[in-house]
PDB file of C-alpha atoms and ligand atoms in Angstrom:
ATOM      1  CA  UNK S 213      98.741  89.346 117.264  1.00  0.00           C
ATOM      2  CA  UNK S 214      96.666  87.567 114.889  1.00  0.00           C
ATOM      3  CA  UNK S 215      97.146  86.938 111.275  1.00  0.00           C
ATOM      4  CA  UNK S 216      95.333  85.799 108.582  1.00  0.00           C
ATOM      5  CA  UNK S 217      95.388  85.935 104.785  1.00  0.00           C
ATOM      6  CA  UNK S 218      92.102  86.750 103.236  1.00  0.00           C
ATOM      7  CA  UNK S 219      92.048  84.915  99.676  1.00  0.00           C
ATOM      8  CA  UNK S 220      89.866  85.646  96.712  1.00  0.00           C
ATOM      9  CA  UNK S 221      89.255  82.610  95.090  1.00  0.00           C
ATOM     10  CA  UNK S 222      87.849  81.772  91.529  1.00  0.00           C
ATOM     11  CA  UNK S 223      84.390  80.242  92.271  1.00  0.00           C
ATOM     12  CA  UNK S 224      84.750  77.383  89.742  1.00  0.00           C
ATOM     13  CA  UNK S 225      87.937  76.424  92.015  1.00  0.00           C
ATOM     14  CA  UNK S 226      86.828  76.886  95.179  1.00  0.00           C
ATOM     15  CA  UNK S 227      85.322  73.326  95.911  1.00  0.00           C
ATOM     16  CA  UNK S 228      88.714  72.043  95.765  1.00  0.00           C
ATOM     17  CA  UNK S 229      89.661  74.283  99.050  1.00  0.00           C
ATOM     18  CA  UNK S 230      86.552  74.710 101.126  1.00  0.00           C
ATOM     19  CA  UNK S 231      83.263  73.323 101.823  1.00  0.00           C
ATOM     20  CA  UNK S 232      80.146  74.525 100.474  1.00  0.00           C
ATOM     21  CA  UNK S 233      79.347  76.540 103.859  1.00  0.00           C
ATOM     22  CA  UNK S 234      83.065  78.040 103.757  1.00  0.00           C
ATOM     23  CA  UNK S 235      83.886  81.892 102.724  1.00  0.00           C
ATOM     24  CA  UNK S 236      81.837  84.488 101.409  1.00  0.00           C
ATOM     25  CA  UNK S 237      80.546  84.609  97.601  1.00  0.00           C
ATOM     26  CA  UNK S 238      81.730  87.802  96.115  1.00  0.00           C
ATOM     27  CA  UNK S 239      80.566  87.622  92.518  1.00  0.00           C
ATOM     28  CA  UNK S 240      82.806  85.661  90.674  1.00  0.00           C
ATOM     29  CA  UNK S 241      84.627  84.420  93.652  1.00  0.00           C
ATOM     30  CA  UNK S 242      84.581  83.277  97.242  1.00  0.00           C
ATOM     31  CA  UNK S 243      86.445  85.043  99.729  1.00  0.00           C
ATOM     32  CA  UNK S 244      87.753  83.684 102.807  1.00  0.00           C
ATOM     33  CA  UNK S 245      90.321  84.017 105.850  1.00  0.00           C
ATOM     34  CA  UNK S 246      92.970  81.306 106.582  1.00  0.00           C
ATOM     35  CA  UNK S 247      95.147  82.186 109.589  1.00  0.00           C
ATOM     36  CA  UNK S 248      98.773  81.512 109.352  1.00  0.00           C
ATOM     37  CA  UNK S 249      99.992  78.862 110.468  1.00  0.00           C
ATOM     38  CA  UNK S 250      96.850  76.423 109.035  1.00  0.00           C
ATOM     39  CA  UNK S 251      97.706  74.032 106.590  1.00  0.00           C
ATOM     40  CA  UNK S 252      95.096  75.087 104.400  1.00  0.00           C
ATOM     41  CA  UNK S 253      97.513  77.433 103.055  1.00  0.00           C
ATOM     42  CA  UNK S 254     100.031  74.595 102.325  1.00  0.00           C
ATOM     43  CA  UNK S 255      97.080  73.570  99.526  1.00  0.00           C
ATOM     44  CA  UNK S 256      96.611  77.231  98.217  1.00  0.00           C
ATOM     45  CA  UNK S 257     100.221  76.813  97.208  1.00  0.00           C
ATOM     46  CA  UNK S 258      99.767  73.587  95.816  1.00  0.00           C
ATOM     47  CA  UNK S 259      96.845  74.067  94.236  1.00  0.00           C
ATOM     48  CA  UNK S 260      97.812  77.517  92.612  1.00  0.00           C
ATOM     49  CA  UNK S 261     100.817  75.539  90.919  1.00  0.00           C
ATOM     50  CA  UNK S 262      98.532  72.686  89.886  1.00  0.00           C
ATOM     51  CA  UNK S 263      95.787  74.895  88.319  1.00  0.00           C
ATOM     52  CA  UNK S 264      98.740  77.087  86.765  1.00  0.00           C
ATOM     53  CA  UNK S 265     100.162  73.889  84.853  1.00  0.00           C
ATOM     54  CA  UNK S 266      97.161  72.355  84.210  1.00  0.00           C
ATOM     55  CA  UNK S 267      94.647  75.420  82.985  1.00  0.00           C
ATOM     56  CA  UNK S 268      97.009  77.841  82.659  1.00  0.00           C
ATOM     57  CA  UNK S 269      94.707  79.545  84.971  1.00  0.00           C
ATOM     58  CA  UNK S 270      94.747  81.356  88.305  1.00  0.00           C
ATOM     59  CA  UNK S 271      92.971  79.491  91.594  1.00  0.00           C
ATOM     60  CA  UNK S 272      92.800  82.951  93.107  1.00  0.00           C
ATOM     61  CA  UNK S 273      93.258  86.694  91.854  1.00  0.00           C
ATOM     62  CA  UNK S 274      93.441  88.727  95.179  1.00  0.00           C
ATOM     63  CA  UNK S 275      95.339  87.569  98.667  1.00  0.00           C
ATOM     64  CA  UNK S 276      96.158  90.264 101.452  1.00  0.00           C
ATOM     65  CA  UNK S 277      97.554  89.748 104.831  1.00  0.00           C
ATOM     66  CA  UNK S 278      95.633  91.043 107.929  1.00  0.00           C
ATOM     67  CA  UNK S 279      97.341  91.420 111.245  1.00  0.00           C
ATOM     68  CA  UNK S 280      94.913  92.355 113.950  1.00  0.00           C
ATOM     69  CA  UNK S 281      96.657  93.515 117.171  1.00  0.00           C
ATOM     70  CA  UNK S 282      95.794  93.621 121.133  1.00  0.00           C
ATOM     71  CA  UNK S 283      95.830  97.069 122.789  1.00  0.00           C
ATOM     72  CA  UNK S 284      98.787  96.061 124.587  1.00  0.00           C
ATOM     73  CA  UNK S 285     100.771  95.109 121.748  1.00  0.00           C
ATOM     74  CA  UNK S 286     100.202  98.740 120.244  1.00  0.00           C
ATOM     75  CA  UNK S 287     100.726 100.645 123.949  1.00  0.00           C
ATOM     76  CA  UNK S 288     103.885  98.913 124.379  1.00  0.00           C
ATOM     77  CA  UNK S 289     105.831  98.449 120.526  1.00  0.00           C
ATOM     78  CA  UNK S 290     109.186 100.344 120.633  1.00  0.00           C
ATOM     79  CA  UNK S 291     108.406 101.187 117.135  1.00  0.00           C
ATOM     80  CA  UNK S 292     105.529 101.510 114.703  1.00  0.00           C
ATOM     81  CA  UNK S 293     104.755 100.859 111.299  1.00  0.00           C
ATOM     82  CA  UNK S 294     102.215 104.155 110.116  1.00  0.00           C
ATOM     83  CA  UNK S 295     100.386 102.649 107.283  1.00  0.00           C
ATOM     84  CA  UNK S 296      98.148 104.853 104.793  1.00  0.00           C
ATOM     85  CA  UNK S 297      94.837 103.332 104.482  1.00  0.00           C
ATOM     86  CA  UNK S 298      92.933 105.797 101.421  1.00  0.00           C
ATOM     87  CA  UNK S 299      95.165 105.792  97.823  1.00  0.00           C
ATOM     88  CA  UNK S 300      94.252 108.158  95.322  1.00  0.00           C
ATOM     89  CA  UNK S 301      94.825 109.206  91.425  1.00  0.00           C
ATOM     90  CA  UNK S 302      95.379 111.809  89.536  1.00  0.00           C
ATOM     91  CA  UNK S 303      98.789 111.556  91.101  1.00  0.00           C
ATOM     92  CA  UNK S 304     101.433 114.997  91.302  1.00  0.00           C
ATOM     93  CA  UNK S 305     103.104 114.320  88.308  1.00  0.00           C
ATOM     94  CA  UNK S 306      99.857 114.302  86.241  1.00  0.00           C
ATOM     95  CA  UNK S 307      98.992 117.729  87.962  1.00  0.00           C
ATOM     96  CA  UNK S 308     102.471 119.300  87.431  1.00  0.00           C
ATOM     97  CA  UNK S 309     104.449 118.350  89.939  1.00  0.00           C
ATOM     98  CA  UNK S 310     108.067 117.618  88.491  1.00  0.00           C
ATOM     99  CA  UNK S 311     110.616 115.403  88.920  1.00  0.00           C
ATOM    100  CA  UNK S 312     114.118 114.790  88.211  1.00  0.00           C
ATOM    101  CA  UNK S 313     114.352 111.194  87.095  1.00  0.00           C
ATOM    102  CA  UNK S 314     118.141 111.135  86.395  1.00  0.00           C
ATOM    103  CA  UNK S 315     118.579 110.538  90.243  1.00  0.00           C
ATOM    104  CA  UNK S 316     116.344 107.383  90.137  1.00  0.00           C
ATOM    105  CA  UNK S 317     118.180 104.055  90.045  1.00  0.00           C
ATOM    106  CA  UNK S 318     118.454 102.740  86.449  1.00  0.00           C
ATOM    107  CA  UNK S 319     117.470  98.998  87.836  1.00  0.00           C
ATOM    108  CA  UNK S 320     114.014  99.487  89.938  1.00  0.00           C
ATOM    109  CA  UNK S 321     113.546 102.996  89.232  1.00  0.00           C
ATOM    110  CA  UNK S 322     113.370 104.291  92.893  1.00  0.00           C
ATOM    111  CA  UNK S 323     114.792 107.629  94.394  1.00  0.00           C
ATOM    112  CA  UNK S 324     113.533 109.910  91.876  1.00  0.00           C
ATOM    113  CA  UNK S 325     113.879 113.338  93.360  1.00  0.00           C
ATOM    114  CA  UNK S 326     110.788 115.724  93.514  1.00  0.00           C
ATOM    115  CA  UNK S 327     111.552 119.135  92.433  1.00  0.00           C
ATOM    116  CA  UNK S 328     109.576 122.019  94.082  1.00  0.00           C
ATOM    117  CA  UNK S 329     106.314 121.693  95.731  1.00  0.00           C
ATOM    118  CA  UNK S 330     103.573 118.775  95.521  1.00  0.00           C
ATOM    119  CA  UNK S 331     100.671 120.160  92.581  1.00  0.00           C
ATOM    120  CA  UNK S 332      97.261 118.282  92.954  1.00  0.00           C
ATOM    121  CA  UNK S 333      93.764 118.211  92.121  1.00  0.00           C
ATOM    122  CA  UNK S 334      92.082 119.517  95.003  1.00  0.00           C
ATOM    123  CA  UNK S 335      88.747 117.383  94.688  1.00  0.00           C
ATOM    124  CA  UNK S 336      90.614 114.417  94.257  1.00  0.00           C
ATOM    125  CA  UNK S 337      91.902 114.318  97.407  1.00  0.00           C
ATOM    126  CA  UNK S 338      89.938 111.840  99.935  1.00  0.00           C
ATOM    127  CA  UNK S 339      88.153 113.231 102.938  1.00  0.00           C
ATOM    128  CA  UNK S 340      90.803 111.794 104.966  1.00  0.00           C
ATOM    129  CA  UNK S 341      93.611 113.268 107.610  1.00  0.00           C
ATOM    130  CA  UNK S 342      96.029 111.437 105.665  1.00  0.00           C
ATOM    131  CA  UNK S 343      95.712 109.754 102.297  1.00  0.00           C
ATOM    132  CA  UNK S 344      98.638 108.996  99.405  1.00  0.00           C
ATOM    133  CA  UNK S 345      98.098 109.085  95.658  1.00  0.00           C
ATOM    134  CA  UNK S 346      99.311 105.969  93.373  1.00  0.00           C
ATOM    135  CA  UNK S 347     102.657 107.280  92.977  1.00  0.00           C
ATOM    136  CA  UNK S 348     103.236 107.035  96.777  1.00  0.00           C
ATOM    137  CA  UNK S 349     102.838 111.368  97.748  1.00  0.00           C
ATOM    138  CA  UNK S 350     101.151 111.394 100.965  1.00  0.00           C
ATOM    139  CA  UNK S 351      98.779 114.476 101.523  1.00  0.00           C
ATOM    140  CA  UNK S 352      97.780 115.832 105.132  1.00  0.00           C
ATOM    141  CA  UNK S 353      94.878 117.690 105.987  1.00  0.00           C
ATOM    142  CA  UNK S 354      95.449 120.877 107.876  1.00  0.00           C
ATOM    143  CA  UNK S 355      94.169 119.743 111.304  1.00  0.00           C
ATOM    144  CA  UNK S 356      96.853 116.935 111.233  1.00  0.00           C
ATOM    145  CA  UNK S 357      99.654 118.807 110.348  1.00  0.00           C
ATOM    146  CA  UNK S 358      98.898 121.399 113.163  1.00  0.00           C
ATOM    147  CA  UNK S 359      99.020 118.743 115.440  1.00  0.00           C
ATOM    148  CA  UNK S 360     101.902 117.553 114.474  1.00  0.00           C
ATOM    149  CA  UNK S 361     103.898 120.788 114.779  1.00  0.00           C
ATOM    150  CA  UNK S 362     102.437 121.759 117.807  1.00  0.00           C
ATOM    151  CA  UNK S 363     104.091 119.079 119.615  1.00  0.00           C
ATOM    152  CA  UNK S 364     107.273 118.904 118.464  1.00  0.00           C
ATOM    153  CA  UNK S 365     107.249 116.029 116.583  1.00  0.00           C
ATOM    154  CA  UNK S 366     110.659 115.083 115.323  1.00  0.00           C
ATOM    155  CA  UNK S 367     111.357 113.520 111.182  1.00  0.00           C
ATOM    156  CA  UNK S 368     108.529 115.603 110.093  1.00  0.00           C
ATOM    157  CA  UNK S 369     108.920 117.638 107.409  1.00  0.00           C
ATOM    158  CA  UNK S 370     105.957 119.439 105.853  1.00  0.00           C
ATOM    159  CA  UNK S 371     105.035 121.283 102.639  1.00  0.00           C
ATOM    160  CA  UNK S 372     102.063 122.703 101.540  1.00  0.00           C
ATOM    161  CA  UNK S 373     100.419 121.857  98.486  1.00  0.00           C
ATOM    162  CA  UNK S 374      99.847 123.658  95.787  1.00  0.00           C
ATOM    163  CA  UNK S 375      96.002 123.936  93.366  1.00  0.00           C
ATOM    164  CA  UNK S 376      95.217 125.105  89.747  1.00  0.00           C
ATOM    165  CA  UNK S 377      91.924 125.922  91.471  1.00  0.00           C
ATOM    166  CA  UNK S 378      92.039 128.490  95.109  1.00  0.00           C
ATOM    167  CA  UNK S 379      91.043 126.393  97.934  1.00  0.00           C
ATOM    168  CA  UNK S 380      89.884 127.505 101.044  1.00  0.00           C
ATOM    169  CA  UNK S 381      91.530 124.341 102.937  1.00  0.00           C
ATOM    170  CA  UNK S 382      95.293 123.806 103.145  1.00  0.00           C
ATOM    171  CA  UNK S 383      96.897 120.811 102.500  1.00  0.00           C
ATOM    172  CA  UNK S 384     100.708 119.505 103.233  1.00  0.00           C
ATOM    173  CA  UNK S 385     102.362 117.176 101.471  1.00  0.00           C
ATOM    174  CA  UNK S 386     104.309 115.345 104.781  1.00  0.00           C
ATOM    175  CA  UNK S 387     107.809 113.646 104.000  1.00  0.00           C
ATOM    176  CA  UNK S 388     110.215 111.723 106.158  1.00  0.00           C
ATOM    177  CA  UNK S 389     113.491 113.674 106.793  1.00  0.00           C
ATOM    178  CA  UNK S 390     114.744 110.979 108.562  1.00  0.00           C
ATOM    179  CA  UNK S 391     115.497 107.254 107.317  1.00  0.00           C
ATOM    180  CA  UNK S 392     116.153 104.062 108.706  1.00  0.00           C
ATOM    181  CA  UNK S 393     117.555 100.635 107.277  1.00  0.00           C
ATOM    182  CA  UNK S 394     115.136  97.555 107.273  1.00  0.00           C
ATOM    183  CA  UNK S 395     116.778  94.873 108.380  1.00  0.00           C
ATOM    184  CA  UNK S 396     116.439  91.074 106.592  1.00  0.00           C
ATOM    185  CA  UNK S 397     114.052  89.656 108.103  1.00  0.00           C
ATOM    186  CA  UNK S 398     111.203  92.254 106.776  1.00  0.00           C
ATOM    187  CA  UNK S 399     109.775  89.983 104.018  1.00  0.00           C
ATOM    188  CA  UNK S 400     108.569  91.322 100.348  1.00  0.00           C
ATOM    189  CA  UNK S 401     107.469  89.490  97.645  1.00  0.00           C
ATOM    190  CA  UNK S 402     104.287  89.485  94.636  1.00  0.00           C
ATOM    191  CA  UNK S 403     102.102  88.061  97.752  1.00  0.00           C
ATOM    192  CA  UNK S 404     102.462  85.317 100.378  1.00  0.00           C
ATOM    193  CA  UNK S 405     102.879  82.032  98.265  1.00  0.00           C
ATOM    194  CA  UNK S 406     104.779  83.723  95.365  1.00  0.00           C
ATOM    195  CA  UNK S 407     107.937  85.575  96.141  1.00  0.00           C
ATOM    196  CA  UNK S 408     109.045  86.492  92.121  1.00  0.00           C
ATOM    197  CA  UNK S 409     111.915  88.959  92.090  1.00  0.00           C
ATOM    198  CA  UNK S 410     110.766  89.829  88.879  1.00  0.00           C
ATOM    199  CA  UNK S 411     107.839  89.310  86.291  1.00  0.00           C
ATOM    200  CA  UNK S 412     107.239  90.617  82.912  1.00  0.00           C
ATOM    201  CA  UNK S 413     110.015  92.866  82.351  1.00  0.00           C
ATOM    202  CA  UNK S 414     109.549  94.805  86.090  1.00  0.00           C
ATOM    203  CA  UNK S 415     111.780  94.401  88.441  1.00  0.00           C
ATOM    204  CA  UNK S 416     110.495  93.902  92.254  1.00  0.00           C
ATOM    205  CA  UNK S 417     113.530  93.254  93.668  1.00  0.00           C
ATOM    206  CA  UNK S 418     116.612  95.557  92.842  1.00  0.00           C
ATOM    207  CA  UNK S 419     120.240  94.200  92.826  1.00  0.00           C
ATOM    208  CA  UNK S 420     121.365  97.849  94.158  1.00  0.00           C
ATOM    209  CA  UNK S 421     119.099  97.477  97.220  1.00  0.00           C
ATOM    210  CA  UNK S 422     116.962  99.826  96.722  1.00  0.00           C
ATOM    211  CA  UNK S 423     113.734  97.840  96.197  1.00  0.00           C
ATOM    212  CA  UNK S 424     112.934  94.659  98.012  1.00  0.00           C
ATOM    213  CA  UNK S 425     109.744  93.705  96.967  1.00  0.00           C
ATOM    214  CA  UNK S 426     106.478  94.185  95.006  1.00  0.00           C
ATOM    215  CA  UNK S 427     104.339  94.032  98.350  1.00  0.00           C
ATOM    216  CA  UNK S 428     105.237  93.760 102.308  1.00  0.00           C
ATOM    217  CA  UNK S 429     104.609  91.071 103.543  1.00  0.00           C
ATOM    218  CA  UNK S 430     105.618  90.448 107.107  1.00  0.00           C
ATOM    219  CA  UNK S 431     105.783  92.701 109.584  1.00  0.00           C
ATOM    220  CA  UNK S 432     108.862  95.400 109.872  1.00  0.00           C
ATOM    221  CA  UNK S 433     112.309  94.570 110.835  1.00  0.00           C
ATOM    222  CA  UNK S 434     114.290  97.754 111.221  1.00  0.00           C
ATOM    223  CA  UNK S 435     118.045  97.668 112.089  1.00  0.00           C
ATOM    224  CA  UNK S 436     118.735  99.142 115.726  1.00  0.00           C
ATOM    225  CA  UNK S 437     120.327 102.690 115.471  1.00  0.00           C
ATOM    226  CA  UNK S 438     119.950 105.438 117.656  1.00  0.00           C
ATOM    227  CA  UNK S 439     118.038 107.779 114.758  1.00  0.00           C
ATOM    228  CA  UNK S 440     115.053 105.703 115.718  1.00  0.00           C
ATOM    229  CA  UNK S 441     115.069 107.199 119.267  1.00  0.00           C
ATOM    230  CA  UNK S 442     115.831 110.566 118.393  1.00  0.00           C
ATOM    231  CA  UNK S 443     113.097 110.502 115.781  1.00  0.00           C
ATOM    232  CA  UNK S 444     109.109 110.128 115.832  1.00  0.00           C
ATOM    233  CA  UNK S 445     108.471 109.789 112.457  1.00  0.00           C
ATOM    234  CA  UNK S 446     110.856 107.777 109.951  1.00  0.00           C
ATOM    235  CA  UNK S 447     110.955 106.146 106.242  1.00  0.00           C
ATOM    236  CA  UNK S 448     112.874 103.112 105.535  1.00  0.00           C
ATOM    237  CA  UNK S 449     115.646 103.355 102.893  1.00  0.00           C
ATOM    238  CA  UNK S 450     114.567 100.116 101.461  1.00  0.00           C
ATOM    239  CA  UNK S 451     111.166 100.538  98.908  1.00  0.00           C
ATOM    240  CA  UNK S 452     108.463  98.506  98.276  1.00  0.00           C
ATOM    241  CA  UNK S 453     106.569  98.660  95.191  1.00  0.00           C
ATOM    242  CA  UNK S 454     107.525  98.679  91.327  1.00  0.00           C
ATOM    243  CA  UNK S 455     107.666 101.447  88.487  1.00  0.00           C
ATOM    244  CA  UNK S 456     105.216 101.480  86.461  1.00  0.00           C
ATOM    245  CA  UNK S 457     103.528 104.034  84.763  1.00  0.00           C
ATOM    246  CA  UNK S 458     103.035 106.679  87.027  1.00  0.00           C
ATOM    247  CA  UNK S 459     104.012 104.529  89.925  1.00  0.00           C
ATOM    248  CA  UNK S 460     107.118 104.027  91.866  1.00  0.00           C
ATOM    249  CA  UNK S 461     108.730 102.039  94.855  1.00  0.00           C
ATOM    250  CA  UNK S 462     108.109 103.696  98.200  1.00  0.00           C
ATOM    251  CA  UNK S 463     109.167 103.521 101.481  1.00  0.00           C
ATOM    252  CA  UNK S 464     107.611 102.007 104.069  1.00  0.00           C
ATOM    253  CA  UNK S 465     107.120 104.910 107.240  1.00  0.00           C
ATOM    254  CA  UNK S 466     107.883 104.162 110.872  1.00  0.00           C
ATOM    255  CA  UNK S 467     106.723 106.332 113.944  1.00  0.00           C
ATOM    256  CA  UNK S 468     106.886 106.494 117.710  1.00  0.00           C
ATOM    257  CA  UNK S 469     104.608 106.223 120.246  1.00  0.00           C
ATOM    258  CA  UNK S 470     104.103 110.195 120.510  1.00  0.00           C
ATOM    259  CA  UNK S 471     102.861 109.948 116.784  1.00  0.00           C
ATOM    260  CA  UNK S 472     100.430 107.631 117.778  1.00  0.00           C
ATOM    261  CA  UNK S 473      99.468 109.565 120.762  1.00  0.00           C
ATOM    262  CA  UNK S 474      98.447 112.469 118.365  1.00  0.00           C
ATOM    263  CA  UNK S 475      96.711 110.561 115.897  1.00  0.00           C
ATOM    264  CA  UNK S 476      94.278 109.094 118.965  1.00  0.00           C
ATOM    265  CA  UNK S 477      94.032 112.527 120.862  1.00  0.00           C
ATOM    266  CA  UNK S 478      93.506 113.790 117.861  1.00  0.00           C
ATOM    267  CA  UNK S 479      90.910 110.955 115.850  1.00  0.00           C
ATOM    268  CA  UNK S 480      93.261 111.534 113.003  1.00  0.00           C
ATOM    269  CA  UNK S 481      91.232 109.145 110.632  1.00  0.00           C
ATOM    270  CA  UNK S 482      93.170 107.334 106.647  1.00  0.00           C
ATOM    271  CA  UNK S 483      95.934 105.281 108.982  1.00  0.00           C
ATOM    272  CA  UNK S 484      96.293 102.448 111.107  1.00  0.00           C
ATOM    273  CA  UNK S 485      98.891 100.607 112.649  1.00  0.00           C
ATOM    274  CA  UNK S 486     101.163  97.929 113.215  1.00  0.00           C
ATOM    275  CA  UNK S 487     103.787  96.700 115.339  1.00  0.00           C
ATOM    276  CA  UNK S 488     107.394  97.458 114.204  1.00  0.00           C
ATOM    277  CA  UNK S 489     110.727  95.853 115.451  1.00  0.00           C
ATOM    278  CA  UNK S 490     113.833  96.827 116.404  1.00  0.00           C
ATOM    279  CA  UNK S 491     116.771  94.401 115.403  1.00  0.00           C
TER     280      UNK S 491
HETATM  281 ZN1   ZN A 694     117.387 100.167  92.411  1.00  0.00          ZN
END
């Protein structure tokens, strides 16, 4: 496995990183990929502290981490992570869908509990197999969920979604019916060089448990229990995310290697994924 963290930095800053034939100019800033493990990323952190105290300014807006893995690693993981690649908006509760928010934790605002089926705005939804809006509802196209129940998968639950509008294509909203606990090493935080439990006002990291972090950042960790054997597709208790507005924590989903055998058989496109581990 290889990982990197692809940095968008502020071009007036970004002599104090790289050389002039480093990273890609993208508008207003310079993008570029540092693998873990250089010490270049040692200076990000520096430098993001220095530029904070002396400008009150930001040396880059936009980091992500990028894991890129060999077939091997993928054909022979014990567990998956399944993650979403397409987000979209207007999310269900802007379409109808309700909610009952007195279950939802006072602190971070997770487990709200959806009441009735999944409304949405049928043109909204991305030409994908799998997509989720803002608010963390993930939407399956027909062809996937038929696959899905045709072999048996087990932890899938499905619903179908409802339109103001007819539509001639079905859609299902696909939950996790089973859950698993992440275990402490899976690492959450605002992004990799700041790990803020809290900013603002919102909380990112609950005190209950609930929520452990604004973003994922490392690769899953999940707790060994025999659910994960007797199940192919899986949520983790433990949410990632932050309310606010119409958004909410969600969980991260897990899934066996007969998930992933659909998906390929299948060219199930919106998801890709990761290596999981078993603790
Ligand atoms: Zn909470």
């Amino acid at each position: 496995m290889t990982e990197t963290i692809e940095l968008r930095i502020y071009k007036k800053y970004a002599h104090l990183l790289l050389q002039p034939y480093e990273g890609t100019e993208m508008g207003q800033f310079v993008s570029v990929h540092i693998p873990v493990g250089d010490t270049k990323l040692q200076k990000v952190a520096e430098l993001t502290k220095q530029i904070q105290e002396e400008h009150n300014d930001f040396f880059f807006l936009y980091s992500s981490i990028k894991r890129e893995y060999s077939k091997h690693e993928l054909d022979t993981a014990a567990l998956l992570q399944m993650v979403i690649k397409t987000t979209f908006e207007p999310a269900g509760e802007e379409c109808g869908t309700l909610y009952d928010e007195t279950t939802s934790c006072d602190i971070c605002g997770a487990n709200r509990k959806q009441i009735g089926p999944l409304w949405l705005k049928r043109s909204s939804i991305p030409k994908k197999d799998i997509a989720r809006t803002i608010a963390g509802e993930v939407v399956m196209s027909d062809r996937f969920a038929e696959a899905l129940t045709e072999t048996k998968l087990k932890g899938v639950s499905l619903e179908p979604i409802q339109f103001q509008k007819r539509s001639s294509e079905t859609y299902y909203q696909l939950v996790a019916s089973a859950e698993v606990e992440l275990s402490k090493d899976t690492v959450a935080g605002v992004n990799y060089f700041d790990h803020s439990e809290t900013s603002d006002g919102e909380i990112y990291k609950c005190a209950k448990g609930h929520t452990i972090g604004l973003n994922l950042l490392s690769e899953v960790y999940v707790e060994k229990n025999e659910i994960i054997h007797q199940n192919d597709f899986m949520a983790s208790r433990q949410k990632i995310g932050v309310k606010r507005g119409l958004l909410r924590p969600e969980p991260i989903y897990l899934c066996s290697q007969a998930f992933r055998n659909v998906v390929q058989a299948e060219n199930i496109t919106g998801l890709t994924f990761e290596v999981a581990h078993i603790v």
